[in-house]
PDB file of C-alpha atoms in Angstrom:
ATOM      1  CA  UNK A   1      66.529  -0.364  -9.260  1.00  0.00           C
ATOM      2  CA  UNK A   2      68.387  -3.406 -10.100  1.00  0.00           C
ATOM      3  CA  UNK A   3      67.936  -6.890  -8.023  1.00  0.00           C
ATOM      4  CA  UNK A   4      71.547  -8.696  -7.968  1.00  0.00           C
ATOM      5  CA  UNK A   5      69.261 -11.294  -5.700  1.00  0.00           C
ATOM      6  CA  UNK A   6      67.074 -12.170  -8.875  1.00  0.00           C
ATOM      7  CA  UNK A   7      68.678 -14.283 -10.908  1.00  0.00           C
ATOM      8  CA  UNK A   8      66.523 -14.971 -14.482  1.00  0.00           C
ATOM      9  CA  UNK A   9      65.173 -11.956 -16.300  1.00  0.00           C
ATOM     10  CA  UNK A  10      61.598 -12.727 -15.739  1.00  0.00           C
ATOM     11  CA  UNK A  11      62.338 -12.068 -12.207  1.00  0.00           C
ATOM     12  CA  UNK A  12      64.098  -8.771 -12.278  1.00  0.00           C
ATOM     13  CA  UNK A  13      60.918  -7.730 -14.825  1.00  0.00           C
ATOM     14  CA  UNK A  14      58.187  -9.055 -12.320  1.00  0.00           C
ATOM     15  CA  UNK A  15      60.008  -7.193  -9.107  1.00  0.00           C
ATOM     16  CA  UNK A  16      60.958  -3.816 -11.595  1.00  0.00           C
ATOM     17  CA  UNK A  17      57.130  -3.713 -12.159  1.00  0.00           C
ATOM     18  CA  UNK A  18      56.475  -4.145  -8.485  1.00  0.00           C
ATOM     19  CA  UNK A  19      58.624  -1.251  -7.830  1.00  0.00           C
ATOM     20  CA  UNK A  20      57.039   1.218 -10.781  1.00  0.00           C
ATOM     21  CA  UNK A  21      53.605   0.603  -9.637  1.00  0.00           C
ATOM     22  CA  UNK A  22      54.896   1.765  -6.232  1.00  0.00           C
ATOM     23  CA  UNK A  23      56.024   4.881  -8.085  1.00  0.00           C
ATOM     24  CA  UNK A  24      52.955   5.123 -10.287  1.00  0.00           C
ATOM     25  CA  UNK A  25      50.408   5.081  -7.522  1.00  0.00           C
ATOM     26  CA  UNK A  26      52.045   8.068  -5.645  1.00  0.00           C
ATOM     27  CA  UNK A  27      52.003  10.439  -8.525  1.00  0.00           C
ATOM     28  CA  UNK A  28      49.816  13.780  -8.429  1.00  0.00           C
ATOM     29  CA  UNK A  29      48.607  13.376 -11.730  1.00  0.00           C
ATOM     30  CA  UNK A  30      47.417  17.252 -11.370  1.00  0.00           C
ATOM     31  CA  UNK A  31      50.549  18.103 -12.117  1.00  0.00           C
ATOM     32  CA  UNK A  32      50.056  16.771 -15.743  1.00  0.00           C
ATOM     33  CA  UNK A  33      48.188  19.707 -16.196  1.00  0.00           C
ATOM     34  CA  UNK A  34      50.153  22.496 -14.465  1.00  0.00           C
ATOM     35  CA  UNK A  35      52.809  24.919 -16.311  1.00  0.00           C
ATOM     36  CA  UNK A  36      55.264  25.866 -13.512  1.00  0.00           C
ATOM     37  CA  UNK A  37      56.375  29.031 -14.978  1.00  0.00           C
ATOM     38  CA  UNK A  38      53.299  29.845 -16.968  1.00  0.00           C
ATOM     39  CA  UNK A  39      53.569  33.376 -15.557  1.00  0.00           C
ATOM     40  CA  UNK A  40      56.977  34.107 -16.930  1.00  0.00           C
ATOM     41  CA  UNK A  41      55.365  33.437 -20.436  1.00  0.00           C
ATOM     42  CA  UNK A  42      53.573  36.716 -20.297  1.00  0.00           C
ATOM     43  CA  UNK A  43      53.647  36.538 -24.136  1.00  0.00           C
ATOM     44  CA  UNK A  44      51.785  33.157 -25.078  1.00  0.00           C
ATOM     45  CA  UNK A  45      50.327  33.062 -21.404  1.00  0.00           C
ATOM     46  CA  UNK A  46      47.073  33.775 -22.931  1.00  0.00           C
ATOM     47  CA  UNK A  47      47.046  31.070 -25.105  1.00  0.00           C
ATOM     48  CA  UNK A  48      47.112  28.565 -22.369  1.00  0.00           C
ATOM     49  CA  UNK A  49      43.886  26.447 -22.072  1.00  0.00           C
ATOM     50  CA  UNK A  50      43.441  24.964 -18.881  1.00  0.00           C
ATOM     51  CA  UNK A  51      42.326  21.218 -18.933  1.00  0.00           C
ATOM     52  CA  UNK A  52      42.026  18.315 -15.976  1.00  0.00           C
ATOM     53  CA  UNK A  53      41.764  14.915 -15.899  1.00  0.00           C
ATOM     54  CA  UNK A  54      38.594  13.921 -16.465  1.00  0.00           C
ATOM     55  CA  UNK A  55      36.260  10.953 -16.005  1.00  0.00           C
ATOM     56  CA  UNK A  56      37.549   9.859 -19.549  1.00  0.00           C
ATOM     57  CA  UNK A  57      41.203  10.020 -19.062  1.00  0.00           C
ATOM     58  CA  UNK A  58      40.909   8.524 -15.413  1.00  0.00           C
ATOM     59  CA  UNK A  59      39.034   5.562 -16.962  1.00  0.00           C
ATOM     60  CA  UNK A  60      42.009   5.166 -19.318  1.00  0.00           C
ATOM     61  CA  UNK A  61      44.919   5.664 -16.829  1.00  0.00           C
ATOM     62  CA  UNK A  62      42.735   2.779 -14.887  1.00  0.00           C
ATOM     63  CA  UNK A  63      42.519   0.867 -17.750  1.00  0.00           C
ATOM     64  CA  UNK A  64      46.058   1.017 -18.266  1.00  0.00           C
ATOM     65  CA  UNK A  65      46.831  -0.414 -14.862  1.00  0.00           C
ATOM     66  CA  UNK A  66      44.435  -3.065 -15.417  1.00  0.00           C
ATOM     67  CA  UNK A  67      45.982  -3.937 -18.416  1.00  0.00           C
ATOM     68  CA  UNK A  68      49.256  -4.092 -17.317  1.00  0.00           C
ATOM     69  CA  UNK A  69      48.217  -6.273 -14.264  1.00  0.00           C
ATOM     70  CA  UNK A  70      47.358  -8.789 -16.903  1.00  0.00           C
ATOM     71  CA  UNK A  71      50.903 -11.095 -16.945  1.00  0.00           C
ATOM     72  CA  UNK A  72      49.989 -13.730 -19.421  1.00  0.00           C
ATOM     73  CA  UNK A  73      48.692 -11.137 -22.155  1.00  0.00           C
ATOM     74  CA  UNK A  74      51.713  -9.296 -21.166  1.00  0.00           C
ATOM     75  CA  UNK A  75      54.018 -11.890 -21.410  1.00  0.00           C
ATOM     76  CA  UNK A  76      52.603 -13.002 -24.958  1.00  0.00           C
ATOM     77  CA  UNK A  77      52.740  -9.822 -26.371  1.00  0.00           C
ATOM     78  CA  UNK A  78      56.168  -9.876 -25.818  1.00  0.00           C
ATOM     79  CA  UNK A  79      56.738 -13.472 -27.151  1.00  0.00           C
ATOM     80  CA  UNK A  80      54.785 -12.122 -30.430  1.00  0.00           C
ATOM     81  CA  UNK A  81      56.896  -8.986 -30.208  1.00  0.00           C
ATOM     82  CA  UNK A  82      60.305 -10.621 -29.944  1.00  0.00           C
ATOM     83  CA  UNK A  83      59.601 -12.806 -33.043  1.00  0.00           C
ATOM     84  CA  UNK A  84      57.500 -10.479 -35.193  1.00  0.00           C
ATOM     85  CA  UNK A  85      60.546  -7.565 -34.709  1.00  0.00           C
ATOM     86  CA  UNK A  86      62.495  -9.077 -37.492  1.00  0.00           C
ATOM     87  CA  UNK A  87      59.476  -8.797 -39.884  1.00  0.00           C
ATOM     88  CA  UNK A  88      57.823  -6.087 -38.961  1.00  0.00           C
ATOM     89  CA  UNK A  89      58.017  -2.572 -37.609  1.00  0.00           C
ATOM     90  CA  UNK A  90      57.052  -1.974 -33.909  1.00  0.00           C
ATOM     91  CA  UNK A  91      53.993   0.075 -34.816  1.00  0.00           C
ATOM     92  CA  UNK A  92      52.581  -2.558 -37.509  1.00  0.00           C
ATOM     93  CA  UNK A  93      52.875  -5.436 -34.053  1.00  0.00           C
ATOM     94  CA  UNK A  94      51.365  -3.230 -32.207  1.00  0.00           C
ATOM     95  CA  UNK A  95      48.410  -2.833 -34.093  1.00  0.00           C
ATOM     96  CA  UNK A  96      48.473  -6.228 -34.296  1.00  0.00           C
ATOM     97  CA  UNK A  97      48.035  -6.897 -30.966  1.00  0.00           C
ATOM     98  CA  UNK A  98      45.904  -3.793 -30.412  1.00  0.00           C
ATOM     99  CA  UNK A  99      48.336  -2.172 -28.124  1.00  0.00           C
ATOM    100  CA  UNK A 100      50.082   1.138 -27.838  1.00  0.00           C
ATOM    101  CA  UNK A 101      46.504   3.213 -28.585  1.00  0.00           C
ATOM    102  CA  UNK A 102      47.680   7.195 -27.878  1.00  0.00           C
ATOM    103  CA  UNK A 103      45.071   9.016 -25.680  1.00  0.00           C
ATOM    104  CA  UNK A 104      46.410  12.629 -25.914  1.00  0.00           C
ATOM    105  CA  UNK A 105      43.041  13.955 -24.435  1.00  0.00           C
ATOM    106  CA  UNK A 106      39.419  13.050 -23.710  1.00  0.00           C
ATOM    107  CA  UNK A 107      36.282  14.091 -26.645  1.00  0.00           C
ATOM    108  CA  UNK A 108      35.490  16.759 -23.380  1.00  0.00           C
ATOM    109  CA  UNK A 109      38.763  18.035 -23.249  1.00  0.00           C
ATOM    110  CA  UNK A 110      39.169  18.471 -27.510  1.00  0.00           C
ATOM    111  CA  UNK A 111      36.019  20.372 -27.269  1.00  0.00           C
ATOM    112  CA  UNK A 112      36.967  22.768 -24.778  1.00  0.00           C
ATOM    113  CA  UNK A 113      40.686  23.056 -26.607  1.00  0.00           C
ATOM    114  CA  UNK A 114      38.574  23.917 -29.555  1.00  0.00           C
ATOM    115  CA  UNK A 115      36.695  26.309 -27.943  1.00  0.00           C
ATOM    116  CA  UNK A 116      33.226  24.536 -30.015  1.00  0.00           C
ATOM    117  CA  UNK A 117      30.337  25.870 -29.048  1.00  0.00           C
ATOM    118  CA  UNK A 118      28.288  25.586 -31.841  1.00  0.00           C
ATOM    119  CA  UNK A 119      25.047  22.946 -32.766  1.00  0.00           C
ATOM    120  CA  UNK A 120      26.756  22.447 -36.365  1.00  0.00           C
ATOM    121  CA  UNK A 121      29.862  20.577 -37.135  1.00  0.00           C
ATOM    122  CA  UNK A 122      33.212  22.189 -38.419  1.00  0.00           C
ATOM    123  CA  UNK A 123      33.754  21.258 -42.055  1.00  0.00           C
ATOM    124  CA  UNK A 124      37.515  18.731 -42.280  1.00  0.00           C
ATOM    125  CA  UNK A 125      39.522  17.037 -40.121  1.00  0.00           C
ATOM    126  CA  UNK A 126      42.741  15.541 -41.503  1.00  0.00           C
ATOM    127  CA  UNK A 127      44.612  13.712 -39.070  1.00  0.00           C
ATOM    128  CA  UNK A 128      48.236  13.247 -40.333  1.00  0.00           C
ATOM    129  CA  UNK A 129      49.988   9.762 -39.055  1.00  0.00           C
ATOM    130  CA  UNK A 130      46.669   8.919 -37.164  1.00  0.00           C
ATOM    131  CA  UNK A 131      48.049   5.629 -35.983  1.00  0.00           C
ATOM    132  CA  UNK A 132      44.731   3.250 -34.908  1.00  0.00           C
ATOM    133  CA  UNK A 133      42.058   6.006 -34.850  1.00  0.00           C
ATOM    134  CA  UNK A 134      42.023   6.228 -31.448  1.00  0.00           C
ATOM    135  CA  UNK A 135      42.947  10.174 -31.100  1.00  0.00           C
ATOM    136  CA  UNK A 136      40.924  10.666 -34.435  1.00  0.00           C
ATOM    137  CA  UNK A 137      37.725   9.268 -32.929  1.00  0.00           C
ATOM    138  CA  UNK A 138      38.144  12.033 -29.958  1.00  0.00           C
ATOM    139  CA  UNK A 139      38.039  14.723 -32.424  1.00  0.00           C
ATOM    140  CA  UNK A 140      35.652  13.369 -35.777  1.00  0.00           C
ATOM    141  CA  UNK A 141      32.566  13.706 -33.962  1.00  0.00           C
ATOM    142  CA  UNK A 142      33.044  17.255 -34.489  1.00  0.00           C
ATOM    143  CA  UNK A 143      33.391  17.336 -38.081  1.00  0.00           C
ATOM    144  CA  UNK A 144      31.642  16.901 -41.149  1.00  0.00           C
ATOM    145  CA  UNK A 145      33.964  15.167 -42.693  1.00  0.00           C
ATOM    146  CA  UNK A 146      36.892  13.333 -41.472  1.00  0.00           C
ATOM    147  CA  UNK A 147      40.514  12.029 -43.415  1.00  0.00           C
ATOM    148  CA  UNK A 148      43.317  10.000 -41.981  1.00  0.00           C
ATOM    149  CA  UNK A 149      46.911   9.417 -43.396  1.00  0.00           C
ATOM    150  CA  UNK A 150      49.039   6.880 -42.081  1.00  0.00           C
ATOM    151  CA  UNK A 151      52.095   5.206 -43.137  1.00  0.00           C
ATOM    152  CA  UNK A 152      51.364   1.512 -41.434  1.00  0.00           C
ATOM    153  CA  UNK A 153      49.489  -1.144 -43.152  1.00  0.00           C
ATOM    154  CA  UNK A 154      48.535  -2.496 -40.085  1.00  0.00           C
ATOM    155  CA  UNK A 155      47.138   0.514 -38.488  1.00  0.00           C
ATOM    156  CA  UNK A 156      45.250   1.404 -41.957  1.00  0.00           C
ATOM    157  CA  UNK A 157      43.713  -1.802 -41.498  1.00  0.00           C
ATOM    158  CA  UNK A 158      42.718  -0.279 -37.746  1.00  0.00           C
ATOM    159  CA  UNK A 159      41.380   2.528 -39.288  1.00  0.00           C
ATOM    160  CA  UNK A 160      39.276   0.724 -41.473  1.00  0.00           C
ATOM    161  CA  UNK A 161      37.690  -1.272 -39.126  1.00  0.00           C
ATOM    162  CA  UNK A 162      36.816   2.317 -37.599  1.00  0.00           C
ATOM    163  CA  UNK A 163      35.213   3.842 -40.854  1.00  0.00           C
ATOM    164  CA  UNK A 164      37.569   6.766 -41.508  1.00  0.00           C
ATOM    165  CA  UNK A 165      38.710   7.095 -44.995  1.00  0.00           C
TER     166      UNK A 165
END
């Protein structure tokens, strides 16, 4: 929605934010995990795994809206952004600023997409592009050994910090 009434950009951000936390806190979030036509896909329908959100991903989603309750931070970020966009790629600032971690599913959830069942470790994980390590460290504990490739000096640096080679 757009507010003629505001008149400075900060403003129309603060009231725009207003309005998609609104939105945000009404979404069933079970449908995240719900294939409406999963039945028509006879063919792969067995492949389907099943997964809901789970004490880890609801302490991120909550996380998430704490963060982004947090206007100052916010509001530097995107002073650091704006200037650092002309030097650096979007991925390298965020990095930076420790920002922008993907959470594509909980350590619980990768184990039951994995189907692991077993006492002993599977042998590699290489995680192509793994950004900051934050999906990676989901996944390494069940590995022996784990290798990360990733374009970004920045997040290399992340990944690093997090002991993956």
């Amino acid at each position: 929605m757009s507010y003629y009434g505001a008149r400075n950009r900060l403003t129309k951000l603060m009231l725009d934010k207003v309005e998609n936390d609104n939105f945000l806190s009404q979404i069933d979030h079970t449908q995240w995990y719900i294939i409406p036509d999963l039945d028509q896909l006879s063919s792969i329908k067995h492949l389907f795994v099943h997964l809901d959100k789970d004490t880890e991903t609801k302490n991120f989603l909550d996380n998430c809206y704490a963060k982004s309750e947090h206007f100052f931070t916010q509001l530097m970020h995107s002073f650091v952004l704006s200037f650092l966009q002309y030097f650096m790629a979007i991925t390298s600032i965020n990095g930076l600023l420790q920002r922008g971690s993907m959470f594509v599913f909980s350590q619980e959830q990768f184990k039951t997409l994995i189907d692991f069942q077993s006492e002993s470790k599977l042998d590699n994980l290489l995680d192509l592009g793994a950004g900051d390590g934050q999906v990676t460290s989901k996944m390494a504990p069940f590995f022996q050994n784990v290798y990360t490739t990733e374009m970004s000096t920045t997040m290399r640096w992340r990944l690093q910090q997090k002991d993956f080679r």
